mmCIF file of C-alpha atoms in Angstrom:
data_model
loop_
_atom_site.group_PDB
_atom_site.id
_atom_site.type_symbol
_atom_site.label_atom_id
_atom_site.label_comp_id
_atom_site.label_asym_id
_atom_site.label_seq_id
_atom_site.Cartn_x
_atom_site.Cartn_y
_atom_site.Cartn_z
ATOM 1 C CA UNK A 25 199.271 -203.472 -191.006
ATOM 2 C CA UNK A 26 199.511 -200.681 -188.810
ATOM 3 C CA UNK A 27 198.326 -198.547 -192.258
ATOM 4 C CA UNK A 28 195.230 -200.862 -192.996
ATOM 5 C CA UNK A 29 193.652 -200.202 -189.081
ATOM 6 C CA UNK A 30 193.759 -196.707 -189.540
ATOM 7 C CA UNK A 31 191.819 -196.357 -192.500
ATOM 8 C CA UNK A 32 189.073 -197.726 -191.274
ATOM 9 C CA UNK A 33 186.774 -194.968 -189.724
ATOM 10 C CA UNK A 34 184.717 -197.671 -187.174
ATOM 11 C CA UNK A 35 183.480 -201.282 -186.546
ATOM 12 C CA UNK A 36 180.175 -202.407 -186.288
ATOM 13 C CA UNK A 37 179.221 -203.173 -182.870
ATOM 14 C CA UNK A 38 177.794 -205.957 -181.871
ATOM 15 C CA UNK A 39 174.337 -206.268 -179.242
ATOM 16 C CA UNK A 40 173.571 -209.408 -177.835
ATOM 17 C CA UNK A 41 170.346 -209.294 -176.605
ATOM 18 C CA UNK A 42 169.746 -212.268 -174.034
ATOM 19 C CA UNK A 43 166.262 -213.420 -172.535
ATOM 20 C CA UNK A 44 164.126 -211.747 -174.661
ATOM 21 C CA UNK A 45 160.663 -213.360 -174.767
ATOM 22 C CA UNK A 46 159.366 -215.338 -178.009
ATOM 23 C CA UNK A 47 156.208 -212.640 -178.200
ATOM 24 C CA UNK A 48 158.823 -209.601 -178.497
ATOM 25 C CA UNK A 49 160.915 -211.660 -181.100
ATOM 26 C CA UNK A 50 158.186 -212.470 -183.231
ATOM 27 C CA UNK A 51 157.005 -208.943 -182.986
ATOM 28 C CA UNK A 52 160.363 -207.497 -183.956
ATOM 29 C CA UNK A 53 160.620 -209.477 -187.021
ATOM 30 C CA UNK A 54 156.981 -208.829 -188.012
ATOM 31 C CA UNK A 55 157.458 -205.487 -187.741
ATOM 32 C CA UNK A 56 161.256 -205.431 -189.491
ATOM 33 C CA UNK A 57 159.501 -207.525 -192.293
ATOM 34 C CA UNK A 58 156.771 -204.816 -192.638
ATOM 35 C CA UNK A 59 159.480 -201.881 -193.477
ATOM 36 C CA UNK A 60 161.810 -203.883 -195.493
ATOM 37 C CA UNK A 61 164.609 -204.374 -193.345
ATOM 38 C CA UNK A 62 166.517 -207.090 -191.036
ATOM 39 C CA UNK A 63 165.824 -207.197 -187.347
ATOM 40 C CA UNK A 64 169.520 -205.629 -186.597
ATOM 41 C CA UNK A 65 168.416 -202.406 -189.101
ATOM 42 C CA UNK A 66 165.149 -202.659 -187.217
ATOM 43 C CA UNK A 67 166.706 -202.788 -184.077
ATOM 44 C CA UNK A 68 169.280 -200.058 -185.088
ATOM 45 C CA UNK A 69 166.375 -197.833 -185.409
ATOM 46 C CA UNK A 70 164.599 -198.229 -182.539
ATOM 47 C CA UNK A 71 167.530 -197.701 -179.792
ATOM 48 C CA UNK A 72 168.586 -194.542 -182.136
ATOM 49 C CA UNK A 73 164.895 -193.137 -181.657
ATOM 50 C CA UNK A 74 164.843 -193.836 -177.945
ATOM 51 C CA UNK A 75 168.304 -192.007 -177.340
ATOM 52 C CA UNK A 76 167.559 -188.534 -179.060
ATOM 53 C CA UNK A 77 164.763 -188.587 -176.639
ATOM 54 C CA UNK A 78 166.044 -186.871 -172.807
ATOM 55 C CA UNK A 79 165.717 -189.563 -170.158
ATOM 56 C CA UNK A 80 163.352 -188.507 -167.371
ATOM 57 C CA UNK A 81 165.960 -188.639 -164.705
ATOM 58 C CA UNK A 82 168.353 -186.592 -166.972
ATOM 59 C CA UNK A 83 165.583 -184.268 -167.634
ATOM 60 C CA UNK A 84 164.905 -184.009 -163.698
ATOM 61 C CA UNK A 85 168.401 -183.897 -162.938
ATOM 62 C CA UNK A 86 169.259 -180.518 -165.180
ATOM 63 C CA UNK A 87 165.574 -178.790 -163.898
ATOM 64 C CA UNK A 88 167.593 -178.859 -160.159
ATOM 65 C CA UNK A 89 170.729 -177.446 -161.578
ATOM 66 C CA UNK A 90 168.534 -174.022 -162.924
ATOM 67 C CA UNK A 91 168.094 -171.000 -160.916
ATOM 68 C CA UNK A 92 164.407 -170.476 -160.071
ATOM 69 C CA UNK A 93 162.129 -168.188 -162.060
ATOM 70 C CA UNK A 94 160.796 -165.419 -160.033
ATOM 71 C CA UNK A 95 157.909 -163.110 -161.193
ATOM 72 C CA UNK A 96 155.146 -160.872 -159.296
ATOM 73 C CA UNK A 97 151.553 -162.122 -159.164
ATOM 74 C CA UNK A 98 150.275 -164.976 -160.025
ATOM 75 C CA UNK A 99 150.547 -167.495 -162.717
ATOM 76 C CA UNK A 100 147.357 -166.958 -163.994
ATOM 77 C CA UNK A 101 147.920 -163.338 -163.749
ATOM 78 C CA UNK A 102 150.883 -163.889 -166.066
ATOM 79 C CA UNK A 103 148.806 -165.868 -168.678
ATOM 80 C CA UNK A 104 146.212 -163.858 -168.737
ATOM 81 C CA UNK A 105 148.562 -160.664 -169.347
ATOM 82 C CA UNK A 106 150.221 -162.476 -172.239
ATOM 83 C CA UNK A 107 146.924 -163.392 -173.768
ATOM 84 C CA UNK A 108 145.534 -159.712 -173.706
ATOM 85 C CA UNK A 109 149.378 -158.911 -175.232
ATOM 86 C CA UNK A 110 148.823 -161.687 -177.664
ATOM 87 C CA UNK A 111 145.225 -160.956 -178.704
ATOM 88 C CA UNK A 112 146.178 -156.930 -178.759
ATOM 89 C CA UNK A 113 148.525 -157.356 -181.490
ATOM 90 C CA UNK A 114 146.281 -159.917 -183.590
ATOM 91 C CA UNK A 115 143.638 -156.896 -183.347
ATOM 92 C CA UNK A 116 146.576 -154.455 -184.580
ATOM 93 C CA UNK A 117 147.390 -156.476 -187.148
ATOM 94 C CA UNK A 118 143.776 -156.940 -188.020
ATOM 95 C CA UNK A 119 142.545 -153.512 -187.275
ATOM 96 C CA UNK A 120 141.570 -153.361 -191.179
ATOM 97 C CA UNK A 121 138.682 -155.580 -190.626
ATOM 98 C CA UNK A 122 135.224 -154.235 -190.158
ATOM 99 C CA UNK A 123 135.136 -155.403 -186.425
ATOM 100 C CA UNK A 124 134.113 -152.986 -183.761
ATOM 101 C CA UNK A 125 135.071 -154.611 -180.796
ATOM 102 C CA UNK A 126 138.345 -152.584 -178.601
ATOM 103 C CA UNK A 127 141.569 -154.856 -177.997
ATOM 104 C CA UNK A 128 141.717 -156.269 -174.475
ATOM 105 C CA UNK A 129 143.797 -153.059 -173.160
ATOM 106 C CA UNK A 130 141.042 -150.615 -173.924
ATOM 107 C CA UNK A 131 138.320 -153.265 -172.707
ATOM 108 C CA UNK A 132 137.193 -151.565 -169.048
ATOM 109 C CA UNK A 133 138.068 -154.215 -165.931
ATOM 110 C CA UNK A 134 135.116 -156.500 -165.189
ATOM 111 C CA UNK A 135 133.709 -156.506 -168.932
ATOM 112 C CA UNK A 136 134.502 -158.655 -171.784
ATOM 113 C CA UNK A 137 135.816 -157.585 -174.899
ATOM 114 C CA UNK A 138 133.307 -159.339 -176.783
ATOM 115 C CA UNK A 139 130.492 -157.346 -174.419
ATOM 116 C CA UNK A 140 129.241 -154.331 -176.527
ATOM 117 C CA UNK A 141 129.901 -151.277 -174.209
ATOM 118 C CA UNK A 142 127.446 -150.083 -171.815
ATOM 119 C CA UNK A 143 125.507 -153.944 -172.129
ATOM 120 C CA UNK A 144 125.250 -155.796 -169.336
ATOM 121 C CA UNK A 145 126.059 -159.629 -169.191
ATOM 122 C CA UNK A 146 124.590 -162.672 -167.445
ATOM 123 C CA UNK A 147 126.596 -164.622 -165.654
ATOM 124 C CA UNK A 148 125.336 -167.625 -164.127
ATOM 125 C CA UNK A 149 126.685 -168.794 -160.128
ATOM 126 C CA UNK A 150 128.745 -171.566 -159.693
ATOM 127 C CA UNK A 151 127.294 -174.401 -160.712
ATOM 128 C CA UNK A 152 124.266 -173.293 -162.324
ATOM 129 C CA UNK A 153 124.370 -173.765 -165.899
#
């Protein structure tokens, strides 16, 4: 006997699910119905989907176990640096085109890149439109 139990690899569990309301029943069996399969493959399939997903607490609980991030200036500062990085090198790569406006890095402070040089632009005071 001893030979029989160890060649078999597992046992189906068993999930008794008490108190569950006639409206999520008929709901799990509608929807089980729809895709082919019985409530327990229906079931299955459901609790498998919600576990890959990281609970919130877990999730909160290894964000307080990570040193902090430290960088100079501010966030935006940081975004707006990566952008001008980001849209430098998509005007590199597309330097073939027929475009005449300079990447970000050669734009001069306080004008936009889209701004033909020496123009001047309207901008408008908060909230005027």
């Amino acid at each position: 006997m001893h030979i029989a139990c160890a060649s078999i690899k597992s046992v189906a569990k068993l999930l008794q699910v008490r108190g569950m309301k006639d409206k999520v029943h008929a709901e799990l069996a509608r929807r089980a119905r729809k895709k082919g399969q019985s409530m327990s493959q229906y079931a299955n399939q459901i609790l498998e989907r919600e576990l890959k997903q990281i609970d919130l607490d877990e999730f909160l609980d290894q964000l307080e176990t990570r040193e902090p991030v430290e960088f100079e200036g501010s966030a935006a500062d940081q975004i707006r640096e990566e952008r001008e990085r980001y849209l430098d090198e998509v005007w590199e790569e597309n330097s073939k085109s027929q475009s005449s406006t300079p990447p970000l890095s050669q734009t001069p402070v306080g004008q936009s890149a889209r701004q033909p040089q020496g123009g001047t632009s309207v901008t408008n005071e908060p909230g005027e439109r």
